[in-house]
mmCIF file of C-alpha atoms in Angstrom:
data_model
loop_
_atom_site.group_PDB
_atom_site.id
_atom_site.type_symbol
_atom_site.label_atom_id
_atom_site.label_comp_id
_atom_site.label_asym_id
_atom_site.label_seq_id
_atom_site.Cartn_x
_atom_site.Cartn_y
_atom_site.Cartn_z
ATOM 1 C CA MET V 622 -38.725 5.770 -31.983
ATOM 2 C CA GLU V 623 -35.795 4.248 -30.322
ATOM 3 C CA ILE V 624 -32.366 5.448 -29.807
ATOM 4 C CA THR V 625 -29.899 2.797 -28.918
ATOM 5 C CA LEU V 626 -26.265 3.664 -27.920
ATOM 6 C CA GLY V 627 -24.241 0.522 -28.271
ATOM 7 C CA LEU V 628 -21.512 1.221 -25.696
ATOM 8 C CA ALA V 629 -20.211 -2.265 -25.024
ATOM 9 C CA ALA V 630 -17.163 -1.108 -26.577
ATOM 10 C CA LEU V 631 -16.523 1.100 -23.637
ATOM 11 C CA LYS V 632 -15.676 -1.994 -21.736
ATOM 12 C CA LEU V 633 -12.735 -2.457 -23.770
ATOM 13 C CA VAL V 634 -11.752 1.351 -22.964
ATOM 14 C CA GLY V 635 -12.142 0.441 -19.149
ATOM 15 C CA TYR V 636 -10.066 -2.498 -19.452
ATOM 16 C CA GLY V 637 -7.436 -0.456 -21.300
ATOM 17 C CA LEU V 638 -7.318 1.994 -18.538
ATOM 18 C CA ALA V 639 -7.199 -1.003 -15.889
ATOM 19 C CA THR V 640 -3.901 -2.194 -17.584
ATOM 20 C CA PHE V 641 -2.032 1.227 -17.432
ATOM 21 C CA GLY V 642 -0.900 0.936 -13.894
ATOM 22 C CA PRO V 643 -0.357 -2.728 -13.467
ATOM 23 C CA GLY V 644 1.576 -3.039 -16.692
ATOM 24 C CA LEU V 645 3.933 -0.037 -15.797
ATOM 25 C CA GLY V 646 4.162 -1.306 -12.256
ATOM 26 C CA ILE V 647 5.331 -4.663 -13.308
ATOM 27 C CA GLY V 648 7.891 -3.164 -15.415
ATOM 28 C CA ILE V 649 9.334 -0.974 -12.541
ATOM 29 C CA ALA V 650 9.179 -3.969 -10.188
ATOM 30 C CA CYS V 651 11.058 -5.965 -12.783
ATOM 31 C CA TYR V 652 13.668 -3.193 -12.978
ATOM 32 C CA GLY V 653 14.221 -3.054 -9.328
ATOM 33 C CA CYS V 654 14.607 -6.802 -9.115
ATOM 34 C CA CYS V 655 17.213 -6.864 -11.981
ATOM 35 C CA MET V 656 19.206 -3.975 -10.399
ATOM 36 C CA ALA V 657 19.035 -5.288 -6.834
ATOM 37 C CA THR V 658 20.252 -8.829 -7.973
ATOM 38 C CA ALA V 659 23.067 -7.340 -9.858
ATOM 39 C CA ARG V 660 24.116 -5.531 -6.617
ATOM 40 C CA GLN V 661 23.541 -8.480 -4.210
ATOM 41 C CA PRO V 662 23.823 -11.787 -6.198
ATOM 42 C CA GLU V 663 23.677 -14.062 -3.284
ATOM 43 C CA LEU V 664 20.184 -12.460 -2.646
ATOM 44 C CA GLN V 665 18.696 -13.559 -5.909
ATOM 45 C CA GLY V 666 16.359 -15.984 -4.571
ATOM 46 C CA ARG V 667 14.717 -13.470 -1.897
ATOM 47 C CA LEU V 668 14.808 -10.652 -4.446
ATOM 48 C CA PHE V 669 13.011 -12.805 -6.933
ATOM 49 C CA THR V 670 10.303 -13.741 -4.494
ATOM 50 C CA ASN V 671 9.723 -9.977 -3.620
ATOM 51 C CA PHE V 672 9.495 -9.150 -7.227
ATOM 52 C CA ILE V 673 6.889 -12.005 -7.996
ATOM 53 C CA ILE V 674 4.731 -11.021 -5.002
ATOM 54 C CA GLY V 675 4.647 -7.439 -6.080
ATOM 55 C CA ALA V 676 4.058 -8.458 -9.788
ATOM 56 C CA ALA V 677 1.334 -10.825 -8.966
ATOM 57 C CA LEU V 678 -0.282 -7.946 -6.766
ATOM 58 C CA ALA V 679 -0.338 -5.889 -9.715
ATOM 59 C CA GLU V 680 -1.130 -8.303 -12.138
ATOM 60 C CA ALA V 681 -4.256 -9.235 -10.119
ATOM 61 C CA LEU V 682 -5.477 -5.679 -10.726
ATOM 62 C CA GLY V 683 -5.394 -5.937 -14.390
ATOM 63 C CA LEU V 684 -7.038 -9.431 -14.515
ATOM 64 C CA ILE V 685 -9.801 -8.520 -12.242
ATOM 65 C CA GLY V 686 -10.622 -5.757 -15.090
ATOM 66 C CA PHE V 687 -10.744 -8.571 -17.541
ATOM 67 C CA VAL V 688 -13.130 -10.561 -15.515
ATOM 68 C CA LEU V 689 -15.314 -7.289 -14.787
ATOM 69 C CA ALA V 690 -15.744 -6.923 -18.585
ATOM 70 C CA PHE V 691 -17.923 -10.038 -18.482
ATOM 71 C CA ILE V 692 -19.931 -9.380 -15.250
ATOM 72 C CA VAL V 693 -20.858 -5.649 -15.744
ATOM 73 C CA MET N 1111 -37.131 5.564 -37.036
ATOM 74 C CA GLU N 1112 -33.862 4.186 -35.704
ATOM 75 C CA ILE N 1113 -30.649 5.974 -34.698
ATOM 76 C CA THR N 1114 -27.541 3.574 -34.382
ATOM 77 C CA LEU N 1115 -24.316 4.959 -33.415
ATOM 78 C CA GLY N 1116 -21.539 2.559 -34.558
ATOM 79 C CA LEU N 1117 -18.853 2.906 -31.828
ATOM 80 C CA ALA N 1118 -17.116 -0.258 -32.638
ATOM 81 C CA ALA N 1119 -14.110 1.883 -33.296
ATOM 82 C CA LEU N 1120 -14.119 2.563 -29.386
ATOM 83 C CA LYS N 1121 -12.793 -0.986 -29.345
ATOM 84 C CA LEU N 1122 -9.526 0.121 -30.904
ATOM 85 C CA VAL N 1123 -9.439 3.098 -28.587
ATOM 86 C CA GLY N 1124 -9.623 0.466 -25.668
ATOM 87 C CA TYR N 1125 -6.951 -1.488 -27.048
ATOM 88 C CA GLY N 1126 -4.644 1.514 -27.560
ATOM 89 C CA LEU N 1127 -5.117 2.302 -23.841
ATOM 90 C CA ALA N 1128 -4.532 -1.181 -22.877
ATOM 91 C CA THR N 1129 -0.931 -1.108 -24.663
ATOM 92 C CA PHE N 1130 0.165 1.886 -22.943
ATOM 93 C CA GLY N 1131 1.223 0.346 -19.465
ATOM 94 C CA PRO N 1132 2.606 -2.915 -20.806
ATOM 95 C CA GLY N 1133 4.562 -1.282 -23.656
ATOM 96 C CA LEU N 1134 6.128 1.224 -21.328
ATOM 97 C CA GLY N 1135 6.709 -1.492 -18.630
ATOM 98 C CA ILE N 1136 8.420 -3.909 -20.923
ATOM 99 C CA GLY N 1137 10.834 -1.088 -22.024
ATOM 100 C CA ILE N 1138 11.787 -0.217 -18.450
ATOM 101 C CA ALA N 1139 12.182 -3.945 -17.653
ATOM 102 C CA CYS N 1140 14.512 -4.310 -20.545
ATOM 103 C CA TYR N 1141 16.213 -1.326 -19.338
ATOM 104 C CA GLY N 1142 16.830 -2.638 -15.986
ATOM 105 C CA CYS N 1143 18.002 -6.045 -17.379
ATOM 106 C CA CYS N 1144 20.664 -4.405 -19.648
ATOM 107 C CA MET N 1145 21.856 -2.092 -16.952
ATOM 108 C CA ALA N 1146 22.079 -4.994 -14.363
ATOM 109 C CA THR N 1147 23.857 -7.334 -16.984
ATOM 110 C CA ALA N 1148 26.414 -4.837 -17.425
ATOM 111 C CA ARG N 1149 27.009 -4.525 -13.716
ATOM 112 C CA GLN N 1150 27.260 -8.201 -13.012
ATOM 113 C CA PRO N 1151 27.830 -10.047 -16.266
ATOM 114 C CA GLU N 1152 28.039 -13.516 -14.596
ATOM 115 C CA LEU N 1153 24.491 -13.175 -13.560
ATOM 116 C CA GLN N 1154 23.176 -12.793 -17.184
ATOM 117 C CA GLY N 1155 21.148 -15.819 -17.243
ATOM 118 C CA ARG N 1156 19.413 -14.991 -13.847
ATOM 119 C CA LEU N 1157 18.702 -11.595 -14.820
ATOM 120 C CA PHE N 1158 17.371 -12.538 -18.324
ATOM 121 C CA THR N 1159 14.962 -14.878 -16.622
ATOM 122 C CA ASN N 1160 13.725 -12.071 -14.257
ATOM 123 C CA PHE N 1161 13.395 -9.764 -17.289
ATOM 124 C CA ILE N 1162 11.466 -12.429 -19.502
ATOM 125 C CA ILE N 1163 8.975 -13.185 -16.518
ATOM 126 C CA GLY N 1164 8.297 -9.547 -16.027
ATOM 127 C CA ALA N 1165 7.829 -8.857 -19.660
ATOM 128 C CA ALA N 1166 5.653 -11.880 -20.052
ATOM 129 C CA LEU N 1167 3.262 -10.659 -17.287
ATOM 130 C CA ALA N 1168 3.165 -7.266 -18.690
ATOM 131 C CA GLU N 1169 2.609 -8.546 -22.405
ATOM 132 C CA ALA N 1170 -0.085 -10.717 -21.067
ATOM 133 C CA LEU N 1171 -2.120 -7.712 -20.211
ATOM 134 C CA GLY N 1172 -1.741 -6.261 -23.594
ATOM 135 C CA LEU N 1173 -2.622 -9.444 -25.447
ATOM 136 C CA ILE N 1174 -5.772 -9.772 -23.230
ATOM 137 C CA GLY N 1175 -6.875 -6.508 -24.453
ATOM 138 C CA PHE N 1176 -6.354 -7.812 -28.236
ATOM 139 C CA VAL N 1177 -8.665 -10.873 -27.426
ATOM 140 C CA LEU N 1178 -11.109 -8.770 -25.553
ATOM 141 C CA ALA N 1179 -11.748 -6.699 -28.677
ATOM 142 C CA PHE N 1180 -13.364 -9.679 -30.223
ATOM 143 C CA ILE N 1181 -15.309 -11.101 -27.373
ATOM 144 C CA VAL N 1182 -16.883 -7.755 -25.943
ATOM 145 C CA MET R 1141 -34.786 8.292 -41.493
ATOM 146 C CA GLU R 1142 -31.457 7.074 -40.680
ATOM 147 C CA ILE R 1143 -28.517 9.059 -38.790
ATOM 148 C CA THR R 1144 -25.188 7.631 -39.343
ATOM 149 C CA LEU R 1145 -22.314 8.930 -37.476
ATOM 150 C CA GLY R 1146 -19.061 7.995 -39.245
ATOM 151 C CA LEU R 1147 -16.684 7.648 -36.446
ATOM 152 C CA ALA R 1148 -14.211 5.185 -38.394
ATOM 153 C CA ALA R 1149 -11.631 8.016 -37.639
ATOM 154 C CA LEU R 1150 -11.797 6.960 -34.063
ATOM 155 C CA LYS R 1151 -9.730 3.837 -35.123
ATOM 156 C CA LEU R 1152 -6.773 6.135 -35.881
ATOM 157 C CA VAL R 1153 -7.227 7.819 -32.290
ATOM 158 C CA GLY R 1154 -7.087 4.160 -30.958
ATOM 159 C CA TYR R 1155 -4.082 3.348 -32.849
ATOM 160 C CA GLY R 1156 -2.498 6.576 -31.845
ATOM 161 C CA LEU R 1157 -2.864 5.591 -28.103
ATOM 162 C CA ALA R 1158 -1.638 2.213 -29.028
ATOM 163 C CA THR R 1159 1.579 3.574 -30.157
ATOM 164 C CA PHE R 1160 2.363 5.594 -26.904
ATOM 165 C CA GLY R 1161 3.596 2.975 -24.722
ATOM 166 C CA PRO R 1162 5.493 0.777 -27.096
ATOM 167 C CA GLY R 1163 7.254 3.790 -28.898
ATOM 168 C CA LEU R 1164 8.094 5.066 -25.396
ATOM 169 C CA GLY R 1165 9.235 1.748 -24.120
ATOM 170 C CA ILE R 1166 11.431 0.884 -26.997
ATOM 171 C CA GLY R 1167 13.173 4.199 -26.484
ATOM 172 C CA ILE R 1168 13.803 3.443 -22.913
ATOM 173 C CA ALA R 1169 14.966 -0.083 -23.808
ATOM 174 C CA CYS R 1170 17.443 1.252 -26.399
ATOM 175 C CA TYR R 1171 18.692 3.763 -23.811
ATOM 176 C CA GLY R 1172 19.491 0.968 -21.407
ATOM 177 C CA CYS R 1173 21.041 -1.104 -23.910
ATOM 178 C CA CYS R 1174 23.416 1.564 -25.026
ATOM 179 C CA MET R 1175 24.313 2.816 -21.556
ATOM 180 C CA ALA R 1176 25.004 -0.898 -20.590
ATOM 181 C CA THR R 1177 27.061 -1.486 -23.732
ATOM 182 C CA ALA R 1178 29.110 1.553 -22.791
ATOM 183 C CA ARG R 1179 29.777 0.093 -19.347
ATOM 184 C CA GLN R 1180 30.531 -3.514 -20.378
ATOM 185 C CA PRO R 1181 31.641 -3.372 -23.998
ATOM 186 C CA GLU R 1182 32.414 -7.105 -23.941
ATOM 187 C CA LEU R 1183 28.848 -7.939 -23.296
ATOM 188 C CA GLN R 1184 27.601 -6.084 -26.308
ATOM 189 C CA GLY R 1185 26.042 -9.241 -28.020
ATOM 190 C CA ARG R 1186 24.067 -10.328 -24.921
ATOM 191 C CA LEU R 1187 22.919 -6.912 -24.251
ATOM 192 C CA PHE R 1188 21.800 -6.373 -27.773
ATOM 193 C CA THR R 1189 19.951 -9.691 -27.525
ATOM 194 C CA ASN R 1190 18.105 -8.662 -24.524
ATOM 195 C CA PHE R 1191 17.296 -5.267 -26.277
ATOM 196 C CA ILE R 1192 15.925 -6.856 -29.352
ATOM 197 C CA ILE R 1193 13.677 -9.128 -27.353
ATOM 198 C CA GLY R 1194 12.399 -6.400 -25.291
ATOM 199 C CA ALA R 1195 11.934 -4.077 -28.185
ATOM 200 C CA ALA R 1196 10.030 -6.773 -30.111
ATOM 201 C CA LEU R 1197 7.766 -7.547 -27.274
ATOM 202 C CA ALA R 1198 6.788 -3.750 -27.120
ATOM 203 C CA GLU R 1199 6.604 -3.293 -30.921
ATOM 204 C CA ALA R 1200 4.402 -6.442 -31.349
ATOM 205 C CA LEU R 1201 1.758 -4.461 -29.065
ATOM 206 C CA GLY R 1202 1.879 -1.466 -31.527
ATOM 207 C CA LEU R 1203 1.539 -3.727 -34.626
ATOM 208 C CA ILE R 1204 -1.434 -5.422 -33.218
ATOM 209 C CA GLY R 1205 -3.066 -2.226 -32.870
ATOM 210 C CA PHE R 1206 -2.543 -1.482 -36.733
ATOM 211 C CA VAL R 1207 -3.890 -4.990 -37.525
ATOM 212 C CA LEU R 1208 -6.818 -4.386 -35.258
ATOM 213 C CA ALA R 1209 -7.696 -1.278 -37.234
ATOM 214 C CA PHE R 1210 -8.802 -3.332 -40.162
ATOM 215 C CA ILE R 1211 -10.462 -6.083 -38.062
ATOM 216 C CA VAL R 1212 -12.620 -4.208 -35.864
ATOM 217 C CA MET U 1335 -33.380 12.854 -44.346
ATOM 218 C CA GLU U 1336 -29.809 11.884 -43.540
ATOM 219 C CA ILE U 1337 -27.441 13.633 -41.086
ATOM 220 C CA THR U 1338 -23.624 13.147 -41.712
ATOM 221 C CA LEU U 1339 -21.152 14.322 -39.248
ATOM 222 C CA GLY U 1340 -17.822 14.713 -40.842
ATOM 223 C CA LEU U 1341 -15.331 13.916 -38.144
ATOM 224 C CA ALA U 1342 -12.525 13.086 -40.672
ATOM 225 C CA ALA U 1343 -10.523 15.707 -38.513
ATOM 226 C CA LEU U 1344 -10.226 13.161 -35.697
ATOM 227 C CA LYS U 1345 -7.834 11.338 -38.007
ATOM 228 C CA LEU U 1346 -5.259 14.024 -37.377
ATOM 229 C CA VAL U 1347 -6.025 13.809 -33.691
ATOM 230 C CA GLY U 1348 -5.255 10.216 -33.886
ATOM 231 C CA TYR U 1349 -2.113 10.759 -35.937
ATOM 232 C CA GLY U 1350 -1.056 13.430 -33.219
ATOM 233 C CA LEU U 1351 -1.464 10.800 -30.500
ATOM 234 C CA ALA U 1352 0.536 8.227 -32.677
ATOM 235 C CA THR U 1353 3.469 10.595 -32.847
ATOM 236 C CA PHE U 1354 3.739 11.146 -28.940
ATOM 237 C CA GLY U 1355 5.355 7.861 -27.885
ATOM 238 C CA PRO U 1356 7.654 7.498 -30.624
ATOM 239 C CA GLY U 1357 8.789 10.951 -30.838
ATOM 240 C CA LEU U 1358 9.545 10.736 -27.245
ATOM 241 C CA GLY U 1359 11.031 7.400 -27.417
ATOM 242 C CA ILE U 1360 13.342 8.164 -30.250
ATOM 243 C CA GLY U 1361 14.517 11.231 -28.165
ATOM 244 C CA ILE U 1362 15.415 9.003 -25.158
ATOM 245 C CA ALA U 1363 17.191 6.434 -27.219
ATOM 246 C CA CYS U 1364 19.272 9.248 -28.832
ATOM 247 C CA TYR U 1365 19.991 10.672 -25.552
ATOM 248 C CA GLY U 1366 21.270 7.145 -24.224
ATOM 249 C CA CYS U 1367 23.253 6.684 -27.596
ATOM 250 C CA CYS U 1368 25.097 10.222 -27.085
ATOM 251 C CA MET U 1369 25.782 9.565 -23.337
ATOM 252 C CA ALA U 1370 27.151 6.168 -23.909
ATOM 253 C CA THR U 1371 29.359 7.215 -26.854
ATOM 254 C CA ALA U 1372 30.865 9.988 -24.606
ATOM 255 C CA ARG U 1373 31.515 7.324 -21.854
ATOM 256 C CA GLN U 1374 32.988 4.903 -24.213
ATOM 257 C CA PRO U 1375 34.257 6.570 -27.690
ATOM 258 C CA GLU U 1376 35.586 3.654 -29.245
ATOM 259 C CA LEU U 1377 32.292 1.988 -29.214
ATOM 260 C CA GLN U 1378 30.663 4.532 -31.291
ATOM 261 C CA GLY U 1379 29.810 2.319 -34.263
ATOM 262 C CA ARG U 1380 28.197 -0.388 -32.292
ATOM 263 C CA LEU U 1381 26.194 2.289 -30.160
ATOM 264 C CA PHE U 1382 25.023 4.130 -33.271
ATOM 265 C CA THR U 1383 23.752 0.782 -34.530
ATOM 266 C CA ASN U 1384 21.945 0.175 -31.416
ATOM 267 C CA PHE U 1385 20.386 3.584 -31.630
ATOM 268 C CA ILE U 1386 19.165 3.485 -35.287
ATOM 269 C CA ILE U 1387 17.488 0.136 -34.643
ATOM 270 C CA GLY U 1388 15.760 1.311 -31.754
ATOM 271 C CA ALA U 1389 14.690 4.552 -33.282
ATOM 272 C CA ALA U 1390 13.715 2.873 -36.469
ATOM 273 C CA LEU U 1391 11.318 0.535 -34.541
ATOM 274 C CA ALA U 1392 10.001 3.521 -32.805
ATOM 275 C CA GLU U 1393 9.616 5.552 -36.022
ATOM 276 C CA ALA U 1394 7.684 2.771 -37.586
ATOM 277 C CA LEU U 1395 4.808 3.115 -35.220
ATOM 278 C CA GLY U 1396 4.482 6.734 -36.017
ATOM 279 C CA LEU U 1397 4.753 6.269 -39.799
ATOM 280 C CA ILE U 1398 2.122 3.508 -39.658
ATOM 281 C CA GLY U 1399 -0.200 6.253 -38.176
ATOM 282 C CA PHE U 1400 0.486 8.347 -41.287
ATOM 283 C CA VAL U 1401 -0.316 5.587 -43.552
ATOM 284 C CA LEU U 1402 -3.453 4.587 -41.490
ATOM 285 C CA ALA U 1403 -4.792 8.208 -42.149
ATOM 286 C CA PHE U 1404 -5.343 7.412 -45.781
ATOM 287 C CA ILE U 1405 -6.712 3.937 -45.250
ATOM 288 C CA VAL U 1406 -9.251 4.360 -42.638
ATOM 289 C CA MET M 673 -39.952 7.598 -27.857
ATOM 290 C CA GLU M 674 -37.610 6.016 -25.723
ATOM 291 C CA ILE M 675 -33.804 6.876 -25.118
ATOM 292 C CA THR M 676 -31.677 4.218 -23.719
ATOM 293 C CA LEU M 677 -28.273 4.867 -22.790
ATOM 294 C CA GLY M 678 -26.368 1.580 -21.875
ATOM 295 C CA LEU M 679 -23.803 3.188 -19.580
ATOM 296 C CA ALA M 680 -23.086 0.332 -17.335
ATOM 297 C CA ALA M 681 -19.822 -0.218 -19.166
ATOM 298 C CA LEU M 682 -18.766 3.193 -17.614
ATOM 299 C CA LYS M 683 -18.519 1.110 -14.339
ATOM 300 C CA LEU M 684 -15.448 -0.726 -15.945
ATOM 301 C CA VAL M 685 -13.995 2.764 -17.024
ATOM 302 C CA GLY M 686 -14.087 3.789 -13.460
ATOM 303 C CA TYR M 687 -12.609 0.517 -12.381
ATOM 304 C CA GLY M 688 -9.833 1.126 -14.868
ATOM 305 C CA LEU M 689 -9.006 4.578 -13.510
ATOM 306 C CA ALA M 690 -9.094 3.065 -10.081
ATOM 307 C CA THR M 691 -6.181 0.713 -10.976
ATOM 308 C CA PHE M 692 -3.940 3.185 -12.230
ATOM 309 C CA GLY M 693 -2.442 4.399 -8.967
ATOM 310 C CA PRO M 694 -2.471 1.228 -7.256
ATOM 311 C CA GLY M 695 -0.725 -0.849 -9.816
ATOM 312 C CA LEU M 696 1.952 1.797 -10.310
ATOM 313 C CA GLY M 697 2.256 2.333 -6.668
ATOM 314 C CA ILE M 698 2.705 -1.378 -5.935
ATOM 315 C CA GLY M 699 5.369 -1.572 -8.550
ATOM 316 C CA ILE M 700 7.418 1.347 -7.143
ATOM 317 C CA ALA M 701 7.023 -0.297 -3.644
ATOM 318 C CA CYS M 702 8.433 -3.556 -4.900
ATOM 319 C CA TYR M 703 11.375 -1.596 -6.479
ATOM 320 C CA GLY M 704 12.099 0.022 -3.293
ATOM 321 C CA CYS M 705 11.901 -3.020 -1.386
ATOM 322 C CA CYS M 706 14.293 -5.082 -3.667
ATOM 323 C CA MET M 707 16.786 -2.301 -3.800
ATOM 324 C CA ALA M 708 16.864 -1.621 -0.047
ATOM 325 C CA THR M 709 17.236 -5.361 0.496
ATOM 326 C CA ALA M 710 20.255 -5.435 -1.815
ATOM 327 C CA ARG M 711 21.979 -2.491 0.146
ATOM 328 C CA GLN M 712 21.027 -4.043 3.690
ATOM 329 C CA PRO M 713 20.596 -7.737 3.331
ATOM 330 C CA GLU M 714 20.391 -8.224 6.954
ATOM 331 C CA LEU M 715 17.239 -6.236 7.093
ATOM 332 C CA GLN M 716 15.494 -8.356 4.498
ATOM 333 C CA GLY M 717 12.515 -9.467 6.859
ATOM 334 C CA ARG M 718 11.698 -5.949 7.958
ATOM 335 C CA LEU M 719 11.748 -4.631 4.521
ATOM 336 C CA PHE M 720 9.509 -7.186 3.230
ATOM 337 C CA THR M 721 7.185 -6.502 5.893
ATOM 338 C CA ASN M 722 7.131 -2.903 5.058
ATOM 339 C CA PHE M 723 6.806 -3.759 1.441
ATOM 340 C CA ILE M 724 3.719 -6.114 1.949
ATOM 341 C CA ILE M 725 1.988 -3.471 4.158
ATOM 342 C CA GLY M 726 2.363 -0.780 1.739
ATOM 343 C CA ALA M 727 1.363 -3.060 -1.329
ATOM 344 C CA ALA M 728 -1.811 -4.229 0.628
ATOM 345 C CA LEU M 729 -2.856 -0.699 1.232
ATOM 346 C CA ALA M 730 -2.558 0.073 -2.298
ATOM 347 C CA GLU M 731 -4.166 -3.118 -3.524
ATOM 348 C CA ALA M 732 -7.052 -2.471 -1.282
ATOM 349 C CA LEU M 733 -7.796 0.828 -3.048
ATOM 350 C CA GLY M 734 -7.992 -1.353 -6.490
ATOM 351 C CA LEU M 735 -10.155 -4.024 -5.078
ATOM 352 C CA ILE M 736 -12.593 -1.450 -3.547
ATOM 353 C CA GLY M 737 -13.007 -0.264 -6.938
ATOM 354 C CA PHE M 738 -14.052 -3.793 -7.873
ATOM 355 C CA VAL M 739 -16.596 -4.144 -5.060
ATOM 356 C CA LEU M 740 -17.889 -0.716 -5.943
ATOM 357 C CA ALA M 741 -18.819 -1.644 -9.415
ATOM 358 C CA PHE M 742 -21.621 -4.108 -7.935
ATOM 359 C CA ILE M 743 -22.624 -1.741 -5.479
ATOM 360 C CA VAL M 744 -23.146 1.420 -7.552
#
């Protein structure tokens, strides 16, 4: 007798949870970047840099979850 | 005797969780883009660029979840 | 002897989760579009374009979940 | 010997989750439409159009969950 | 008789939960940095330093979850 639970699909559940924070965070960062650019147009380059750094840091957490699905 | 639990449907649960953050984040980014455009109409091109970049980064996290459903 | 757990209904749970973010995100995007249009009526075309793009990106994540229910 | 667990009720759980986001999103969109109309009464037609489109996009996600309950 | 539960995938679920706060926190930090820079442009260097420190502290929590997946 052998009982096998194929729980590989749980990986996708894990990835799904992993995208929650980053996806929401990128949206909030983008929102702040747009609003700040509208208030101080001459700073658009600097604000965009800030936004990209923040979005990249958050995106990295999501992409690591994608990589982790193959390692674990 | 063999017991098999077909939990492939869990993949869809995982994908569902994966769309939460991005879907909400895109909405917030769009909200910020619209409000900022209304405040500084002459910056609409720049603001739209910011919005598209942020939305694309968030959307990518959701679409990766779709791809992952077939790989895992 | 064979034990089968029909968990196909989990697909609908997954789809339900998949509509959470996009549904909420579309609402927030629509909210921003309306408020921005009220502030700068002459930009209504541009703002509507932004809103539709954001809503379409979010809606796509939800509809992919519908398609996924038949594939997985 | 065959053991069948009727978990059809999970469908209703799934549909319930599916109404969460859209229901909330439509409310937010309606809120924005009302506030914007109050600020710029002469734009009421345009704002109502924006609201209906956004609400329809979100409503569609919820109704698909209703249809899915019979298909899955 | 042998019961095998392949619960390694639970690691990814844990990692997914671990990114929730950091991803969201980085986005909020980025939002605050952009808005503050727009209000006081001459403080952009200092504000950026604050943002990077805050984002790095949050990011670390997510990355520790990644490392933990291999240790546990």
